[in-house]
Coordinates of C-alpha atoms and ligand atoms in Angstrom, one line a residue:
M1108 CA -5.8 -17.7 -6.9
K1109 CA -7.3 -16.8 -10.4
P1110 CA -10.7 -15.6 -9.4
T1111 CA -13.5 -18.3 -10.8
D1112 CA -16.1 -17.0 -13.6
E1113 CA -18.5 -17.0 -10.6
A1114 CA -16.8 -14.7 -8.4
L1115 CA -16.1 -12.5 -11.4
A1116 CA -19.8 -12.4 -12.1
E1117 CA -20.5 -11.7 -8.4
R1118 CA -18.2 -8.8 -8.3
R1119 CA -19.4 -6.8 -11.2
A1120 CA -22.8 -7.2 -9.9
R1121 CA -21.9 -6.0 -6.4
V1122 CA -20.2 -3.0 -8.4
A1123 CA -23.0 -2.7 -10.8
K1124 CA -25.5 -2.6 -7.8
R1125 CA -23.3 0.3 -6.3
W1126 CA -23.3 2.3 -9.0
G1127 CA -27.1 2.3 -9.3
L1128 CA -26.9 3.4 -13.6
T1129 CA -29.6 3.5 -15.9
D1130 CA -28.4 4.4 -19.3
E1131 CA -24.8 5.2 -19.3
V1132 CA -22.1 3.2 -20.9
V1133 CA -19.0 2.9 -18.7
F1134 CA -15.5 2.1 -19.6
L1135 CA -12.7 0.7 -17.7
R1136 CA -9.5 1.0 -19.0
A1137 CA -6.1 -0.9 -17.6
G1138 CA -4.1 1.6 -19.5
E1139 CA -1.0 1.9 -21.5
P1140 CA 2.5 1.4 -20.6
A1141 CA 4.2 4.9 -19.6
S1142 CA 7.2 5.8 -21.8
W1143 CA 10.8 6.7 -21.0
S1144 CA 11.1 10.3 -21.5
G1145 CA 13.6 11.1 -24.5
T1146 CA 13.8 7.2 -25.6
D1147 CA 11.9 4.8 -27.3
Q1148 CA 11.7 2.5 -24.1
H1149 CA 8.6 1.9 -21.6
F1150 CA 8.5 1.3 -17.9
A1151 CA 7.3 -2.1 -16.8
F1152 CA 3.2 -2.5 -17.4
L1153 CA 0.8 -2.7 -14.3
P1154 CA -2.6 -2.2 -14.7
H1155 CA -5.1 0.1 -13.2
P1156 CA -6.0 -2.2 -10.1
D1157 CA -9.9 -1.8 -10.9
V1158 CA -9.4 -3.9 -14.2
P1159 CA -7.9 -7.3 -12.7
Y1160 CA -10.2 -6.7 -9.7
L1161 CA -13.3 -7.0 -12.5
T1162 CA -11.8 -9.3 -15.3
A1163 CA -8.6 -11.1 -13.4
A1164 CA -7.0 -9.8 -16.8
G1165 CA -4.2 -6.8 -16.9
S1166 CA -2.7 -6.4 -20.4
P1167 CA -2.2 -2.9 -21.6
G1168 CA -5.0 -1.7 -23.4
T1169 CA -7.3 -4.5 -21.8
T1170 CA -10.7 -2.8 -21.4
L1171 CA -13.9 -3.7 -19.4
A1172 CA -17.4 -2.2 -21.0
Y1173 CA -20.6 -1.9 -19.0
D1174 CA -23.7 -1.0 -20.7
A1175 CA -26.2 0.2 -17.9
A1176 CA -29.3 0.0 -20.1
A1177 CA -28.6 -3.4 -20.5
D1178 CA -27.1 -4.2 -17.3
E1179 CA -24.2 -6.2 -19.3
W1180 CA -20.3 -6.4 -19.0
E1181 CA -18.2 -6.8 -22.1
L1182 CA -14.4 -7.7 -22.2
F1183 CA -11.9 -6.5 -24.8
G1184 CA -8.4 -7.5 -24.7
P1185 CA -5.2 -6.9 -27.0
R1186 CA -4.5 -9.1 -30.2
F1187 CA -1.0 -8.5 -31.6
A1188 CA -0.4 -8.0 -35.5
P1189 CA 2.1 -10.5 -36.9
E1190 CA 4.5 -7.6 -38.0
R1191 CA 4.3 -6.8 -33.7
L1192 CA 4.6 -10.8 -32.9
V1193 CA 8.0 -10.8 -34.6
W1194 CA 9.4 -8.6 -31.4
E1195 CA 7.1 -9.5 -28.5
Q1196 CA 5.2 -12.7 -27.4
P1197 CA 1.3 -12.6 -27.4
P1198 CA -0.6 -11.3 -24.8
T1199 CA -2.8 -13.9 -23.0
P1200 CA -6.2 -13.2 -25.1
V1201 CA -9.2 -12.4 -23.2
G1202 CA -12.3 -11.3 -24.2
R1203 CA -13.6 -9.7 -27.6
P1204 CA -10.4 -8.5 -29.7
L1205 CA -9.8 -5.0 -29.1
D1206 CA -10.6 -3.4 -32.0
E1207 CA -13.9 -4.2 -31.4
L1208 CA -14.5 -2.0 -29.5
E1209 CA -14.8 1.1 -31.6
N1210 CA -18.1 -0.7 -32.9
W1211 CA -19.2 -1.9 -29.8
L1212 CA -19.5 2.1 -29.0
A1213 CA -20.8 3.0 -32.1
Q1214 CA -23.9 0.9 -31.6
R1215 CA -24.3 3.0 -28.2
S1216 CA -23.1 6.2 -29.8
D1217 CA -26.3 8.4 -28.1
R1218 CA -24.9 7.3 -24.8
E1219 CA -23.2 9.0 -22.1
L1220 CA -19.7 7.8 -21.7
I1221 CA -17.7 7.6 -18.7
E1222 CA -14.2 6.6 -18.7
M1223 CA -12.9 5.1 -15.8
G1224 CA -9.4 3.5 -14.7
A1225 CA -6.7 4.5 -16.1
D1226 CA -8.6 7.2 -18.1
A1227 CA -10.6 8.6 -14.8
V1228 CA -10.2 11.9 -14.5
M1229 CA -11.2 12.6 -11.0
P1230 CA -11.1 15.9 -8.9
E1231 CA -8.1 16.8 -6.5
T1232 CA -10.8 16.8 -3.5
A1233 CA -14.7 16.4 -3.7
S1234 CA -16.7 19.1 -3.3
G1235 CA -19.1 17.6 -1.1
D1236 CA -21.8 17.5 -3.5
S1237 CA -24.5 14.8 -2.7
P1238 CA -24.1 12.0 -5.3
D1239 CA -28.3 12.1 -4.9
Q1240 CA -28.0 15.8 -6.5
P1241 CA -27.1 15.0 -10.1
G1242 CA -27.7 18.5 -10.9
G1243 CA -24.8 19.7 -8.8
V1244 CA -22.3 16.8 -9.7
S1245 CA -19.6 17.7 -12.0
R1246 CA -18.7 15.2 -14.2
Q1247 CA -15.1 14.6 -12.3
E1248 CA -17.4 14.1 -9.1
R1249 CA -19.4 11.6 -10.6
V1250 CA -16.2 9.9 -12.0
L1251 CA -14.9 9.7 -8.0
R1252 CA -18.0 8.5 -7.0
L1253 CA -18.5 5.6 -9.6
S1254 CA -14.5 5.0 -8.5
A1255 CA -15.5 5.0 -5.1
A1256 CA -17.8 2.7 -5.4
V1257 CA -15.5 0.1 -6.8
A1258 CA -13.4 0.9 -3.9
L1259 CA -15.6 -0.1 -1.6
E1260 CA -15.7 -3.5 -3.1
R1261 CA -12.2 -3.5 -3.7
M1262 CA -11.6 -3.1 0.2
I1263 CA -13.6 -6.4 1.6
K1264 CA -11.5 -9.4 0.1
D1265 CA -13.2 -12.6 -1.3
K1266 CA -11.4 -15.9 -1.2
A1267 CA -9.4 -15.8 -4.4
E1268 CA -7.9 -12.5 -3.1
L1269 CA -7.1 -13.9 0.3
D1270 CA -5.5 -16.9 -1.5
D1271 CA -3.2 -14.3 -3.4
I1272 CA -2.4 -12.3 -0.5
R1273 CA -1.5 -15.5 1.3
R1274 CA 0.8 -16.5 -1.2
A1275 CA 2.8 -13.1 -1.7
A1276 CA 2.9 -13.5 2.0
A1277 CA 4.6 -16.9 1.7
A1278 CA 6.8 -15.3 -0.9
S1279 CA 8.0 -12.5 1.4
A1280 CA 8.7 -15.2 4.0
A1281 CA 11.3 -17.1 2.1
G1282 CA 13.0 -13.6 1.6
F1283 CA 13.0 -12.9 5.1
E1284 CA 14.2 -16.3 5.9
W1285 CA 17.1 -15.8 3.8
V1286 CA 17.7 -12.4 5.5
Y1287 CA 18.0 -14.1 9.1
A1288 CA 20.0 -16.8 7.9
N1289 CA 22.4 -14.8 5.7
A1290 CA 22.5 -11.0 6.9
A1291 CA 25.6 -10.3 8.7
P1292 CA 28.3 -7.4 9.5
G1293 CA 30.5 -6.5 6.0
M1294 CA 27.8 -7.2 3.9
T1295 CA 26.1 -4.1 1.9
E1296 CA 22.4 -3.1 2.1
R1297 CA 22.4 -3.7 -1.8
E1298 CA 23.6 -7.6 -1.2
I1299 CA 21.1 -8.2 1.3
Q1300 CA 18.1 -6.8 -1.0
I1301 CA 19.5 -8.7 -3.8
G1302 CA 19.5 -12.2 -1.6
M1303 CA 16.5 -11.3 -0.2
E1304 CA 14.7 -10.4 -3.4
A1305 CA 16.2 -13.5 -5.3
Q1306 CA 14.1 -15.9 -2.5
F1307 CA 10.9 -13.8 -3.3
F1308 CA 11.3 -14.8 -7.2
A1309 CA 12.0 -18.5 -6.6
A1310 CA 9.0 -19.0 -4.5
G1311 CA 7.0 -17.7 -7.4
A1312 CA 6.5 -14.0 -6.7
P1313 CA 6.8 -12.2 -10.3
R1314 CA 8.1 -9.1 -8.7
V1315 CA 7.8 -6.8 -5.7
A1316 CA 5.2 -5.5 -4.5
Y1317 CA 6.9 -2.0 -3.9
D1318 CA 10.8 -1.1 -3.8
S1319 CA 12.3 -2.7 -1.1
I1320 CA 13.3 -0.7 2.1
V1321 CA 17.1 -2.0 3.4
A1322 CA 18.0 0.5 5.7
S1323 CA 20.6 0.0 8.2
G1324 CA 22.2 2.2 10.9
P1325 CA 21.0 5.9 10.3
H1326 CA 19.3 4.8 7.1
G1327 CA 16.7 3.2 9.0
A1328 CA 15.3 6.6 10.0
C1329 CA 14.3 7.6 6.3
L1330 CA 10.9 5.9 6.0
H1331 CA 11.0 5.4 2.2
Y1332 CA 14.7 4.5 1.9
V1333 CA 15.3 2.9 -1.3
Y1334 CA 18.3 1.9 -3.6
A1335 CA 19.2 4.3 -6.2
G1336 CA 17.1 6.9 -4.4
D1337 CA 20.2 8.8 -3.8
D1338 CA 21.3 8.7 -7.4
P1339 CA 19.8 6.9 -10.3
L1340 CA 23.0 6.6 -12.0
R1341 CA 25.7 5.4 -9.5
P1342 CA 23.9 4.3 -6.1
A1343 CA 25.5 4.6 -3.2
T1344 CA 24.9 1.3 -0.6
R1345 CA 26.2 1.1 2.5
T1346 CA 28.2 -1.5 4.4
V1347 CA 26.2 -3.0 7.4
E1348 CA 28.4 -2.9 11.1
A1349 CA 28.4 -4.8 13.9
G1350 CA 25.1 -3.5 16.5
D1351 CA 23.6 -1.8 13.3
L1352 CA 19.9 -1.8 13.4
L1353 CA 18.5 -3.0 10.0
L1354 CA 15.2 -2.0 9.3
I1355 CA 13.6 -4.1 6.2
D1356 CA 10.6 -3.0 4.4
A1357 CA 9.8 -5.4 1.5
G1358 CA 6.9 -7.4 0.2
A1359 CA 6.7 -9.9 -2.7
Q1360 CA 3.7 -9.7 -4.9
F1361 CA 1.7 -12.7 -6.4
G1362 CA -1.5 -12.8 -8.7
G1363 CA -1.4 -8.8 -8.7
Y1364 CA -1.8 -8.9 -4.4
A1365 CA 0.8 -7.3 -2.3
S1366 CA 2.3 -8.3 0.7
D1367 CA 3.9 -5.6 2.9
V1368 CA 6.1 -6.6 5.7
T1369 CA 8.9 -4.8 8.0
R1370 CA 11.6 -6.2 10.3
T1371 CA 13.9 -4.4 12.3
M1372 CA 16.7 -6.4 13.7
V1373 CA 20.4 -5.8 15.5
V1374 CA 23.1 -7.4 13.1
G1375 CA 26.2 -9.4 14.6
A1376 CA 25.8 -7.9 18.3
D1377 CA 23.8 -8.1 21.2
P1378 CA 21.0 -5.1 21.1
T1379 CA 22.0 -2.6 23.6
D1380 CA 19.8 -1.1 26.4
E1381 CA 18.3 1.7 24.0
Q1382 CA 17.6 -0.9 21.4
R1383 CA 16.0 -3.6 23.3
F1384 CA 13.5 -0.7 24.8
L1385 CA 12.8 0.7 21.9
W1386 CA 12.3 -2.5 19.9
D1387 CA 10.1 -3.8 22.8
L1388 CA 8.1 -0.7 22.5
V1389 CA 7.5 -0.9 19.0
L1390 CA 6.5 -4.5 19.1
S1391 CA 4.0 -4.0 22.1
A1392 CA 2.5 -1.4 20.3
Q1393 CA 1.8 -3.4 17.5
Q1394 CA 0.8 -6.4 19.4
Q1395 CA -2.0 -4.2 21.1
T1396 CA -3.2 -2.4 18.1
I1397 CA -3.4 -5.9 16.2
D1398 CA -5.5 -6.7 18.5
M1399 CA -7.6 -3.9 17.9
C1400 CA -8.1 -4.9 14.2
R1401 CA -11.5 -6.3 14.9
P1402 CA -15.1 -4.8 12.7
G1403 CA -16.6 -1.8 14.3
N1404 CA -13.3 -0.2 15.5
V1405 CA -12.2 2.9 13.9
W1406 CA -9.2 3.1 12.1
S1407 CA -7.9 6.4 13.5
E1408 CA -8.3 5.5 16.9
V1409 CA -6.2 2.5 16.4
H1410 CA -3.7 4.7 15.2
L1411 CA -4.0 6.7 18.3
A1412 CA -3.9 4.1 20.3
A1413 CA -0.6 3.6 18.9
A1414 CA 1.0 6.5 19.2
R1415 CA 0.0 6.9 22.9
I1416 CA 1.8 3.5 23.5
L1417 CA 4.5 5.0 22.1
G1418 CA 4.2 8.1 23.4
A1419 CA 4.1 6.7 26.7
G1420 CA 7.4 4.7 26.2
L1421 CA 9.1 7.3 25.1
V1422 CA 8.1 9.2 28.5
E1423 CA 9.5 6.3 30.2
M1424 CA 12.7 6.7 28.3
G1425 CA 13.1 10.0 29.4
L1426 CA 12.8 11.5 25.8
L1427 CA 9.5 13.1 26.1
R1428 CA 7.9 14.9 29.5
G1429 CA 4.1 15.0 30.1
D1430 CA 1.1 13.2 29.4
P1431 CA 1.2 11.0 26.6
A1432 CA -2.6 11.6 25.8
E1433 CA -1.7 15.2 25.5
L1434 CA 1.6 14.7 23.6
V1435 CA 0.1 13.0 21.3
P1436 CA -2.5 15.9 19.9
E1437 CA 0.3 18.7 20.3
G1438 CA 2.8 16.7 18.1
A1439 CA 5.3 15.6 19.9
V1440 CA 5.1 12.2 19.5
A1441 CA 4.8 12.6 15.9
L1442 CA 8.4 13.7 15.5
F1443 CA 9.5 10.3 16.4
F1444 CA 6.3 8.3 14.9
P1445 CA 5.6 10.4 11.8
H1446 CA 3.3 8.5 9.8
G1447 CA 0.2 6.6 9.8
L1448 CA -0.2 3.2 11.7
G1449 CA -1.2 1.5 8.6
H1450 CA -3.0 1.3 5.2
L1451 CA -5.1 -0.7 3.5
L1452 CA -3.8 -3.9 1.6
G1453 CA -5.0 -5.8 -2.1
L1454 CA -4.1 -4.8 -6.0
S1455 CA -2.0 -2.2 -4.5
V1456 CA 0.7 -1.7 -1.7
H1457 CA -1.7 1.1 -0.2
D1458 CA -4.4 0.5 -1.7
I1459 CA -7.6 2.5 -2.7
T1460 CA -5.4 5.5 -2.7
S1461 CA -6.7 6.9 -6.4
V1462 CA -9.7 8.1 -4.7
P1463 CA -9.5 11.4 -3.5
Y1464 CA -10.4 11.4 0.5
S1465 CA -8.7 8.0 1.1
S1466 CA -6.3 9.5 2.8
G1467 CA -7.9 12.8 3.8
S1468 CA -11.0 13.0 5.8
S1469 CA -14.8 13.7 4.4
D1470 CA -18.2 13.8 5.8
D1471 CA -19.4 12.1 2.9
P1472 CA -21.1 9.0 3.7
V1473 CA -19.6 6.9 1.0
L1474 CA -16.2 8.6 0.8
V1475 CA -15.9 8.5 4.7
K1476 CA -15.5 4.4 4.4
L1477 CA -12.5 5.1 2.2
G1478 CA -10.9 7.5 4.7
P1479 CA -8.7 7.4 7.9
N1480 CA -12.1 7.2 10.0
R1481 CA -12.8 4.0 8.2
V1482 CA -14.8 1.5 10.4
L1483 CA -13.0 -1.9 10.0
E1484 CA -14.9 -4.4 8.8
S1485 CA -14.6 -8.5 8.3
G1486 CA -12.7 -8.9 4.9
M1487 CA -10.4 -6.2 5.5
V1488 CA -6.9 -6.5 5.0
T1489 CA -4.5 -3.5 6.5
T1490 CA -1.2 -3.2 7.6
V1491 CA -0.2 -2.6 11.4
E1492 CA 3.5 -0.9 11.4
P1493 CA 4.1 1.4 14.1
G1494 CA 7.7 2.8 14.2
I1495 CA 9.8 4.8 16.3
Y1496 CA 12.6 7.3 14.1
F1497 CA 15.5 9.7 15.0
I1498 CA 14.9 11.7 11.6
E1499 CA 17.9 14.4 11.4
A1500 CA 15.3 16.5 9.4
L1501 CA 12.5 17.0 12.4
L1502 CA 15.4 16.4 15.5
G1503 CA 17.7 19.2 13.9
D1504 CA 14.8 21.5 12.9
Q1505 CA 15.0 25.0 14.7
A1506 CA 11.3 25.6 14.4
R1507 CA 10.4 22.0 15.7
R1508 CA 13.1 22.7 18.4
E1509 CA 11.7 26.1 20.1
K1510 CA 8.0 24.2 19.6
F1511 CA 8.8 21.5 21.3
A1512 CA 11.0 23.1 24.3
E1513 CA 9.1 21.7 27.3
S1514 CA 7.6 18.7 25.8
V1515 CA 10.8 16.8 24.3
V1516 CA 14.1 16.5 26.4
W1517 CA 16.2 17.8 23.8
E1518 CA 19.5 16.9 25.7
R1519 CA 18.5 12.8 25.6
V1520 CA 17.1 13.2 22.1
D1521 CA 20.5 14.7 21.1
E1522 CA 22.2 11.7 22.1
M1523 CA 19.8 9.7 19.9
R1524 CA 20.7 11.3 17.0
G1525 CA 22.0 8.8 14.2
F1526 CA 20.3 5.7 15.9
G1527 CA 17.9 5.2 12.9
G1528 CA 14.8 3.6 13.2
I1529 CA 12.9 0.7 14.0
R1530 CA 9.5 -0.2 12.4
I1531 CA 7.5 -3.6 12.6
E1532 CA 4.8 -4.2 10.3
D1533 CA 2.3 -7.2 9.4
D1534 CA -0.2 -7.7 7.1
V1535 CA -3.6 -8.1 9.4
L1536 CA -7.2 -9.6 7.9
V1537 CA -9.8 -8.2 9.9
T1538 CA -12.3 -11.2 10.9
E1539 CA -15.6 -11.9 13.0
S1540 CA -13.7 -14.0 15.4
G1541 CA -10.3 -11.4 15.4
P1542 CA -7.4 -10.4 13.7
E1543 CA -6.0 -13.1 11.3
V1544 CA -2.1 -11.8 10.7
L1545 CA -1.3 -13.3 7.0
T1546 CA 2.5 -12.7 7.9
A1547 CA 2.4 -14.4 11.2
A1548 CA 4.8 -16.9 9.9
I1549 CA 7.7 -14.3 9.4
A1550 CA 9.6 -14.6 12.6
K1551 CA 10.7 -11.0 14.2
P1552 CA 14.2 -12.2 15.4
I1553 CA 15.6 -9.0 17.4
R1554 CA 19.0 -9.9 16.5
V1555 CA 20.8 -11.4 13.2
G1556 CA 24.0 -12.4 12.3
Ligands
LIG797 N1 5.7 -0.4 2.3 C1 6.3 0.8 2.6 C2 4.8 1.6 2.7 O1 4.1 1.0 3.6 O2 5.0 2.8 3.3
MN798 MN1 3.3 -0.5 4.8

């Protein structure tokens, strides 16, 4: 749902309050299409997410300006000259014409200009300077902190945002339903991807939220296995065989908002004991950690809980030996579960990642709220996506085999090489009354075809 003018005004007011600026001018730019080197072509354009969040618009060039002295926002949008309109349709007009921006800024030429959005230049890592020590804060640190302030607002979804995420999830559901009804041995991964994505689009999604992962058999052990990842010119695709695991990680986008769903199923055969054990284990880890998605819980603790559950299952199966509570910190569980339990979801599938520290750790009281030690709050949407994988690059690595000689039962693990991977992922809204699974309508069959 497009946010109302009132909703946009509320978002802007909250951001301005967090910024606490007095005299500066801020530009938030949507950006320009990226060019394809050596050609006159451009990649499909997607705006810097801060701009649609604060404007509900996102054509190339769209710029939101903020005059801190007046506490006023002004939106500028592109208009095309007749010559350009011969070739391209006009962008939906928003705000004032973009060519008025220069004059608007000239009237404020004595003020400090801070460039954000697509033009933000941020430090690789924050220095740890406190924002209340302006003398010690570099320009890039300043941009980082202003961006972090927008990120903190984007983390808590309002009604219009949740509505779009739900519509994205509904389009994803249509695609997964197609898979459940049609996937069968003899089909290629590519055919399955095309059939599924067609349903996303038929259900109203303008695009996918990220490149779909349709990985069969051993390919499921590559976390981001995508079509043409091997060769952009003549990509290979694998034919699914009866008894293969099929891991599909895909999501439709709607209104700029992502959904992100993973299901893993056995195609055309009943699951083997090992497939069933690990599938049940991953599902159990997911169910238990979804239940932990409640206000006040620390995300890194939820991740560790998942790792301990998966570790205990791997011990039970005879692949690991030892105490799961120790196998997690020593890194043995991460051989089989080598990624985080999930990530925030919103205007980007891995949301709020442009702010350094969102994937690291920080003692900074603001930045820590964006990182893995964030405390869950009502209104956050996070994925919960535990998995178990048999990754050749890790399991065949001599240094790791020696390091984990005691804790990994290599004879058993070696029998599992080529198994692929199992991941199960849903999108979860944190609420005061408990977790709401926004992708709950998408079934979790262990077998299809
Ligand atoms: N959807 C892929 C990922 O979350 O990394
Ligand atoms: Mn995900």
